[in-house]
C-alpha cells in the first residue's frame, strides 16, 4: 500500500492541466473585476453629470423651497440694509418636504426631468435635458436640493437671498455586469454625488 502511495505522489500527470485551470480562473476573476470597476466608474461619472445638470437647472428656476422667493432675512438681530443672514433649506424628493416652508413639486420635477417636465428619461435636446435625461438611474435614486446662504444679498429685500444651490443625488443603485446575472445587483449604492452653483439668477415667483 505504501509503495502505491509513493508512486501516486511521484506522478505529475495532469499537473499542467491543473495549473492552467487555476491560472484561467484567476484571469477570469481579474478580468471580471476590471470590467465591473470600469462600469462602476462610468456610472459614477454619469451621476456627476446628472448632479451638475440638476444644479444648473435649480440655480435658474423657481426654487423647490417656496420660502426662498419670499424671504427677506429680517429678524430681531438683522435690520434692513445689513448682510443677508446665514440660512440653509433642504428639500427632498422622496419625502416631498422641505426643512423650512412649503415644497414645490413642479420645480423639483423640472430639475429631475428637465424643462419639458415630461416625466420621461431619455435622449432629448440639450436645452430640454434634466437629470434623468443625462443619467437614467436618477429615477431609481433620491434627489436633494439645498439652498444655502452665500453671504451675499441684502436683508430687507424680498428675493435677494442669493443662495448657493446644491443638488445631491443619493442612493443610486450600482449596476453590475456579472453580479446582475445571478441576481445580486442593486445591493450596492454609489456614494452621494453633489454639485453646487451660485443661485444669483434664481427666479422669484
PDB file of C-alpha atoms in Angstrom:
ATOM      1  CA  UNK A   1       0.000   0.000   0.000  1.00  0.00           C
ATOM      2  CA  UNK A   2       2.876   2.357   0.857  1.00  0.00           C
ATOM      3  CA  UNK A   3       4.510   1.708  -2.479  1.00  0.00           C
ATOM      4  CA  UNK A   4       1.295   2.588  -4.280  1.00  0.00           C
ATOM      5  CA  UNK A   5       1.033   5.864  -2.348  1.00  0.00           C
ATOM      6  CA  UNK A   6       4.659   6.722  -3.113  1.00  0.00           C
ATOM      7  CA  UNK A   7       4.089   6.115  -6.803  1.00  0.00           C
ATOM      8  CA  UNK A   8       0.947   8.263  -6.662  1.00  0.00           C
ATOM      9  CA  UNK A   9       2.878  11.126  -5.048  1.00  0.00           C
ATOM     10  CA  UNK A  10       5.643  10.954  -7.611  1.00  0.00           C
ATOM     11  CA  UNK A  11       3.322  11.057 -10.612  1.00  0.00           C
ATOM     12  CA  UNK A  12       2.836  14.516 -12.137  1.00  0.00           C
ATOM     13  CA  UNK A  13       0.420  13.580 -14.896  1.00  0.00           C
ATOM     14  CA  UNK A  14      -2.164  16.357 -15.321  1.00  0.00           C
ATOM     15  CA  UNK A  15      -0.210  18.921 -13.300  1.00  0.00           C
ATOM     16  CA  UNK A  16      -0.052  21.267 -16.261  1.00  0.00           C
ATOM     17  CA  UNK A  17      -3.810  20.979 -16.737  1.00  0.00           C
ATOM     18  CA  UNK A  18      -4.479  21.822 -13.089  1.00  0.00           C
ATOM     19  CA  UNK A  19      -2.073  24.785 -13.135  1.00  0.00           C
ATOM     20  CA  UNK A  20      -3.595  26.076 -16.369  1.00  0.00           C
ATOM     21  CA  UNK A  21      -7.102  25.798 -14.931  1.00  0.00           C
ATOM     22  CA  UNK A  22      -6.077  27.787 -11.855  1.00  0.00           C
ATOM     23  CA  UNK A  23      -4.444  30.476 -13.990  1.00  0.00           C
ATOM     24  CA  UNK A  24      -7.516  30.731 -16.226  1.00  0.00           C
ATOM     25  CA  UNK A  25      -9.764  31.112 -13.176  1.00  0.00           C
ATOM     26  CA  UNK A  26      -7.538  33.877 -11.821  1.00  0.00           C
ATOM     27  CA  UNK A  27      -7.529  35.653 -15.186  1.00  0.00           C
ATOM     28  CA  UNK A  28     -11.320  35.427 -15.403  1.00  0.00           C
ATOM     29  CA  UNK A  29     -11.677  36.905 -11.895  1.00  0.00           C
ATOM     30  CA  UNK A  30      -9.218  39.726 -12.638  1.00  0.00           C
ATOM     31  CA  UNK A  31     -10.850  40.495 -15.982  1.00  0.00           C
ATOM     32  CA  UNK A  32     -14.327  40.451 -14.456  1.00  0.00           C
ATOM     33  CA  UNK A  33     -13.191  42.717 -11.618  1.00  0.00           C
ATOM     34  CA  UNK A  34     -11.668  45.183 -14.089  1.00  0.00           C
ATOM     35  CA  UNK A  35     -14.901  45.248 -16.115  1.00  0.00           C
ATOM     36  CA  UNK A  36     -17.035  45.784 -13.007  1.00  0.00           C
ATOM     37  CA  UNK A  37     -14.737  48.560 -11.732  1.00  0.00           C
ATOM     38  CA  UNK A  38     -14.768  50.294 -15.115  1.00  0.00           C
ATOM     39  CA  UNK A  39     -18.558  50.126 -15.331  1.00  0.00           C
ATOM     40  CA  UNK A  40     -18.895  51.447 -11.768  1.00  0.00           C
ATOM     41  CA  UNK A  41     -16.680  54.420 -12.659  1.00  0.00           C
ATOM     42  CA  UNK A  42     -18.808  55.009 -15.771  1.00  0.00           C
ATOM     43  CA  UNK A  43     -21.953  55.118 -13.619  1.00  0.00           C
ATOM     44  CA  UNK A  44     -20.332  57.445 -11.088  1.00  0.00           C
ATOM     45  CA  UNK A  45     -19.350  59.813 -13.891  1.00  0.00           C
ATOM     46  CA  UNK A  46     -22.930  59.719 -15.196  1.00  0.00           C
ATOM     47  CA  UNK A  47     -24.250  60.556 -11.717  1.00  0.00           C
ATOM     48  CA  UNK A  48     -21.843  63.510 -11.522  1.00  0.00           C
ATOM     49  CA  UNK A  49     -23.066  64.830 -14.864  1.00  0.00           C
ATOM     50  CA  UNK A  50     -26.664  64.474 -13.693  1.00  0.00           C
ATOM     51  CA  UNK A  51     -25.928  66.388 -10.469  1.00  0.00           C
ATOM     52  CA  UNK A  52     -24.282  69.210 -12.445  1.00  0.00           C
ATOM     53  CA  UNK A  53     -27.249  69.363 -14.798  1.00  0.00           C
ATOM     54  CA  UNK A  54     -29.648  69.477 -11.847  1.00  0.00           C
ATOM     55  CA  UNK A  55     -27.663  72.260 -10.183  1.00  0.00           C
ATOM     56  CA  UNK A  56     -27.723  74.367 -13.371  1.00  0.00           C
ATOM     57  CA  UNK A  57     -31.486  73.985 -13.651  1.00  0.00           C
ATOM     58  CA  UNK A  58     -32.089  74.567  -9.928  1.00  0.00           C
ATOM     59  CA  UNK A  59     -29.950  77.722  -9.936  1.00  0.00           C
ATOM     60  CA  UNK A  60     -32.026  79.325 -12.695  1.00  0.00           C
ATOM     61  CA  UNK A  61     -35.521  78.032 -11.907  1.00  0.00           C
ATOM     62  CA  UNK A  62     -38.209  78.655  -9.340  1.00  0.00           C
ATOM     63  CA  UNK A  63     -36.918  77.286  -6.011  1.00  0.00           C
ATOM     64  CA  UNK A  64     -38.254  73.986  -4.724  1.00  0.00           C
ATOM     65  CA  UNK A  65     -38.499  75.661  -1.314  1.00  0.00           C
ATOM     66  CA  UNK A  66     -41.101  78.352  -1.972  1.00  0.00           C
ATOM     67  CA  UNK A  67     -39.937  80.358   1.042  1.00  0.00           C
ATOM     68  CA  UNK A  68     -36.653  81.205  -0.725  1.00  0.00           C
ATOM     69  CA  UNK A  69     -38.557  83.507  -3.082  1.00  0.00           C
ATOM     70  CA  UNK A  70     -40.216  85.444  -0.278  1.00  0.00           C
ATOM     71  CA  UNK A  71     -37.626  85.512   2.498  1.00  0.00           C
ATOM     72  CA  UNK A  72     -36.228  88.930   3.403  1.00  0.00           C
ATOM     73  CA  UNK A  73     -33.705  87.931   6.056  1.00  0.00           C
ATOM     74  CA  UNK A  74     -35.093  90.439   8.534  1.00  0.00           C
ATOM     75  CA  UNK A  75     -35.166  89.361  12.156  1.00  0.00           C
ATOM     76  CA  UNK A  76     -34.697  90.752  15.637  1.00  0.00           C
ATOM     77  CA  UNK A  77     -30.930  90.883  15.141  1.00  0.00           C
ATOM     78  CA  UNK A  78     -30.865  91.764  11.426  1.00  0.00           C
ATOM     79  CA  UNK A  79     -32.241  95.026  10.110  1.00  0.00           C
ATOM     80  CA  UNK A  80     -32.769  96.364   6.620  1.00  0.00           C
ATOM     81  CA  UNK A  81     -29.597  97.033   4.653  1.00  0.00           C
ATOM     82  CA  UNK A  82     -27.446  94.582   6.571  1.00  0.00           C
ATOM     83  CA  UNK A  83     -25.911  91.462   5.041  1.00  0.00           C
ATOM     84  CA  UNK A  84     -28.357  88.632   4.474  1.00  0.00           C
ATOM     85  CA  UNK A  85     -28.140  86.191   7.415  1.00  0.00           C
ATOM     86  CA  UNK A  86     -26.981  82.596   7.065  1.00  0.00           C
ATOM     87  CA  UNK A  87     -29.616  80.008   6.267  1.00  0.00           C
ATOM     88  CA  UNK A  88     -29.956  76.509   4.845  1.00  0.00           C
ATOM     89  CA  UNK A  89     -33.123  74.938   3.483  1.00  0.00           C
ATOM     90  CA  UNK A  90     -33.082  71.383   2.136  1.00  0.00           C
ATOM     91  CA  UNK A  91     -35.833  69.780   0.047  1.00  0.00           C
ATOM     92  CA  UNK A  92     -36.071  66.039  -0.653  1.00  0.00           C
ATOM     93  CA  UNK A  93     -37.998  64.426  -3.478  1.00  0.00           C
ATOM     94  CA  UNK A  94     -38.514  61.148  -1.577  1.00  0.00           C
ATOM     95  CA  UNK A  95     -40.457  62.823   1.236  1.00  0.00           C
ATOM     96  CA  UNK A  96     -41.633  65.801  -0.854  1.00  0.00           C
ATOM     97  CA  UNK A  97     -40.845  68.097   2.044  1.00  0.00           C
ATOM     98  CA  UNK A  98     -38.500  70.968   2.788  1.00  0.00           C
ATOM     99  CA  UNK A  99     -36.803  71.682   6.100  1.00  0.00           C
ATOM    100  CA  UNK A 100     -38.495  75.075   6.024  1.00  0.00           C
ATOM    101  CA  UNK A 101     -41.530  76.316   4.104  1.00  0.00           C
ATOM    102  CA  UNK A 102     -43.620  74.521   1.525  1.00  0.00           C
ATOM    103  CA  UNK A 103     -42.412  72.132  -1.182  1.00  0.00           C
ATOM    104  CA  UNK A 104     -42.881  72.895  -4.907  1.00  0.00           C
ATOM    105  CA  UNK A 105     -43.248  69.543  -6.680  1.00  0.00           C
ATOM    106  CA  UNK A 106     -43.349  71.199 -10.119  1.00  0.00           C
ATOM    107  CA  UNK A 107     -39.967  72.844  -9.510  1.00  0.00           C
ATOM    108  CA  UNK A 108     -38.471  69.503  -8.423  1.00  0.00           C
ATOM    109  CA  UNK A 109     -39.929  67.766 -11.461  1.00  0.00           C
ATOM    110  CA  UNK A 110     -38.306  70.388 -13.675  1.00  0.00           C
ATOM    111  CA  UNK A 111     -34.922  69.636 -12.109  1.00  0.00           C
ATOM    112  CA  UNK A 112     -35.279  65.872 -12.461  1.00  0.00           C
ATOM    113  CA  UNK A 113     -36.939  65.650 -15.885  1.00  0.00           C
ATOM    114  CA  UNK A 114     -35.885  68.935 -17.475  1.00  0.00           C
ATOM    115  CA  UNK A 115     -37.778  71.999 -18.715  1.00  0.00           C
ATOM    116  CA  UNK A 116     -40.258  69.820 -20.637  1.00  0.00           C
ATOM    117  CA  UNK A 117     -41.296  68.162 -17.322  1.00  0.00           C
ATOM    118  CA  UNK A 118     -42.456  65.145 -19.339  1.00  0.00           C
ATOM    119  CA  UNK A 119     -41.678  62.569 -16.658  1.00  0.00           C
ATOM    120  CA  UNK A 120     -39.649  60.570 -19.193  1.00  0.00           C
ATOM    121  CA  UNK A 121     -35.958  59.680 -19.011  1.00  0.00           C
ATOM    122  CA  UNK A 122     -34.464  59.640 -22.489  1.00  0.00           C
ATOM    123  CA  UNK A 123     -32.442  61.389 -25.124  1.00  0.00           C
ATOM    124  CA  UNK A 124     -33.592  64.923 -25.864  1.00  0.00           C
ATOM    125  CA  UNK A 125     -32.174  68.248 -26.964  1.00  0.00           C
ATOM    126  CA  UNK A 126     -29.539  69.887 -24.769  1.00  0.00           C
ATOM    127  CA  UNK A 127     -31.856  72.748 -23.790  1.00  0.00           C
ATOM    128  CA  UNK A 128     -34.513  70.310 -22.548  1.00  0.00           C
ATOM    129  CA  UNK A 129     -32.289  67.918 -20.588  1.00  0.00           C
ATOM    130  CA  UNK A 130     -32.965  67.147 -16.966  1.00  0.00           C
ATOM    131  CA  UNK A 131     -31.055  64.948 -14.554  1.00  0.00           C
ATOM    132  CA  UNK A 132     -32.946  61.862 -15.658  1.00  0.00           C
ATOM    133  CA  UNK A 133     -32.209  62.523 -19.332  1.00  0.00           C
ATOM    134  CA  UNK A 134     -28.477  62.662 -18.583  1.00  0.00           C
ATOM    135  CA  UNK A 135     -28.424  59.667 -16.220  1.00  0.00           C
ATOM    136  CA  UNK A 136     -31.423  57.352 -16.385  1.00  0.00           C
ATOM    137  CA  UNK A 137     -30.780  55.783 -12.964  1.00  0.00           C
ATOM    138  CA  UNK A 138     -31.797  59.119 -11.424  1.00  0.00           C
ATOM    139  CA  UNK A 139     -35.365  57.781 -11.428  1.00  0.00           C
ATOM    140  CA  UNK A 140     -34.263  54.966  -9.065  1.00  0.00           C
ATOM    141  CA  UNK A 141     -32.457  57.358  -6.695  1.00  0.00           C
ATOM    142  CA  UNK A 142     -33.264  60.329  -4.454  1.00  0.00           C
ATOM    143  CA  UNK A 143     -32.620  63.982  -5.202  1.00  0.00           C
ATOM    144  CA  UNK A 144     -31.998  66.619  -2.535  1.00  0.00           C
ATOM    145  CA  UNK A 145     -31.907  70.326  -3.327  1.00  0.00           C
ATOM    146  CA  UNK A 146     -30.401  72.676  -0.750  1.00  0.00           C
ATOM    147  CA  UNK A 147     -30.444  76.476  -0.667  1.00  0.00           C
ATOM    148  CA  UNK A 148     -27.560  77.756   1.458  1.00  0.00           C
ATOM    149  CA  UNK A 149     -26.765  81.319   2.460  1.00  0.00           C
ATOM    150  CA  UNK A 150     -23.773  82.597   0.499  1.00  0.00           C
ATOM    151  CA  UNK A 151     -23.120  85.762   2.476  1.00  0.00           C
ATOM    152  CA  UNK A 152     -24.309  87.827  -0.466  1.00  0.00           C
ATOM    153  CA  UNK A 153     -27.589  89.660  -0.697  1.00  0.00           C
ATOM    154  CA  UNK A 154     -29.050  92.429   1.411  1.00  0.00           C
ATOM    155  CA  UNK A 155     -31.605  91.914   4.153  1.00  0.00           C
ATOM    156  CA  UNK A 156     -34.923  93.650   3.716  1.00  0.00           C
ATOM    157  CA  UNK A 157     -35.319  92.980   0.012  1.00  0.00           C
ATOM    158  CA  UNK A 158     -37.554  90.092  -0.949  1.00  0.00           C
ATOM    159  CA  UNK A 159     -35.856  87.578  -3.240  1.00  0.00           C
ATOM    160  CA  UNK A 160     -32.376  88.967  -2.585  1.00  0.00           C
ATOM    161  CA  UNK A 161     -31.138  85.891  -0.718  1.00  0.00           C
ATOM    162  CA  UNK A 162     -28.613  84.947  -3.471  1.00  0.00           C
ATOM    163  CA  UNK A 163     -28.122  81.410  -2.141  1.00  0.00           C
ATOM    164  CA  UNK A 164     -25.741  78.680  -3.143  1.00  0.00           C
ATOM    165  CA  UNK A 165     -27.834  75.955  -4.751  1.00  0.00           C
ATOM    166  CA  UNK A 166     -26.653  72.419  -4.088  1.00  0.00           C
ATOM    167  CA  UNK A 167     -28.113  69.318  -5.754  1.00  0.00           C
ATOM    168  CA  UNK A 168     -27.314  65.892  -4.315  1.00  0.00           C
ATOM    169  CA  UNK A 169     -28.048  62.562  -5.969  1.00  0.00           C
ATOM    170  CA  UNK A 170     -28.052  59.756  -3.403  1.00  0.00           C
ATOM    171  CA  UNK A 171     -28.934  56.085  -3.046  1.00  0.00           C
ATOM    172  CA  UNK A 172     -28.066  55.441  -6.702  1.00  0.00           C
ATOM    173  CA  UNK A 173     -28.138  51.655  -7.225  1.00  0.00           C
ATOM    174  CA  UNK A 174     -24.832  50.419  -8.619  1.00  0.00           C
ATOM    175  CA  UNK A 175     -25.418  48.093 -11.555  1.00  0.00           C
ATOM    176  CA  UNK A 176     -23.001  45.277 -12.273  1.00  0.00           C
ATOM    177  CA  UNK A 177     -22.291  43.272 -15.409  1.00  0.00           C
ATOM    178  CA  UNK A 178     -21.889  39.827 -13.882  1.00  0.00           C
ATOM    179  CA  UNK A 179     -23.490  40.103 -10.441  1.00  0.00           C
ATOM    180  CA  UNK A 180     -26.746  41.243 -12.024  1.00  0.00           C
ATOM    181  CA  UNK A 181     -26.844  37.953 -13.942  1.00  0.00           C
ATOM    182  CA  UNK A 182     -27.019  35.997 -10.687  1.00  0.00           C
ATOM    183  CA  UNK A 183     -29.499  38.338  -9.024  1.00  0.00           C
ATOM    184  CA  UNK A 184     -27.044  40.140  -6.743  1.00  0.00           C
ATOM    185  CA  UNK A 185     -27.306  43.535  -8.419  1.00  0.00           C
ATOM    186  CA  UNK A 186     -28.794  46.542  -6.642  1.00  0.00           C
ATOM    187  CA  UNK A 187     -27.251  45.600  -3.298  1.00  0.00           C
ATOM    188  CA  UNK A 188     -24.570  48.290  -3.519  1.00  0.00           C
ATOM    189  CA  UNK A 189     -25.144  52.028  -3.977  1.00  0.00           C
ATOM    190  CA  UNK A 190     -22.912  54.778  -5.264  1.00  0.00           C
ATOM    191  CA  UNK A 191     -21.757  57.349  -2.702  1.00  0.00           C
ATOM    192  CA  UNK A 192     -23.795  60.586  -2.754  1.00  0.00           C
ATOM    193  CA  UNK A 193     -22.852  62.878  -5.634  1.00  0.00           C
ATOM    194  CA  UNK A 194     -23.193  66.639  -5.173  1.00  0.00           C
ATOM    195  CA  UNK A 195     -22.911  69.730  -7.369  1.00  0.00           C
ATOM    196  CA  UNK A 196     -23.190  73.349  -6.192  1.00  0.00           C
ATOM    197  CA  UNK A 197     -23.691  76.579  -8.116  1.00  0.00           C
ATOM    198  CA  UNK A 198     -24.302  80.187  -7.232  1.00  0.00           C
ATOM    199  CA  UNK A 199     -28.012  80.984  -7.406  1.00  0.00           C
ATOM    200  CA  UNK A 200     -27.845  84.706  -8.128  1.00  0.00           C
ATOM    201  CA  UNK A 201     -30.045  84.217 -11.198  1.00  0.00           C
ATOM    202  CA  UNK A 202     -32.645  82.268  -9.228  1.00  0.00           C
ATOM    203  CA  UNK A 203     -36.141  83.141 -10.400  1.00  0.00           C
ATOM    204  CA  UNK A 204     -38.508  84.510  -7.794  1.00  0.00           C
ATOM    205  CA  UNK A 205     -42.111  83.520  -8.186  1.00  0.00           C
TER     206      UNK A 205
END
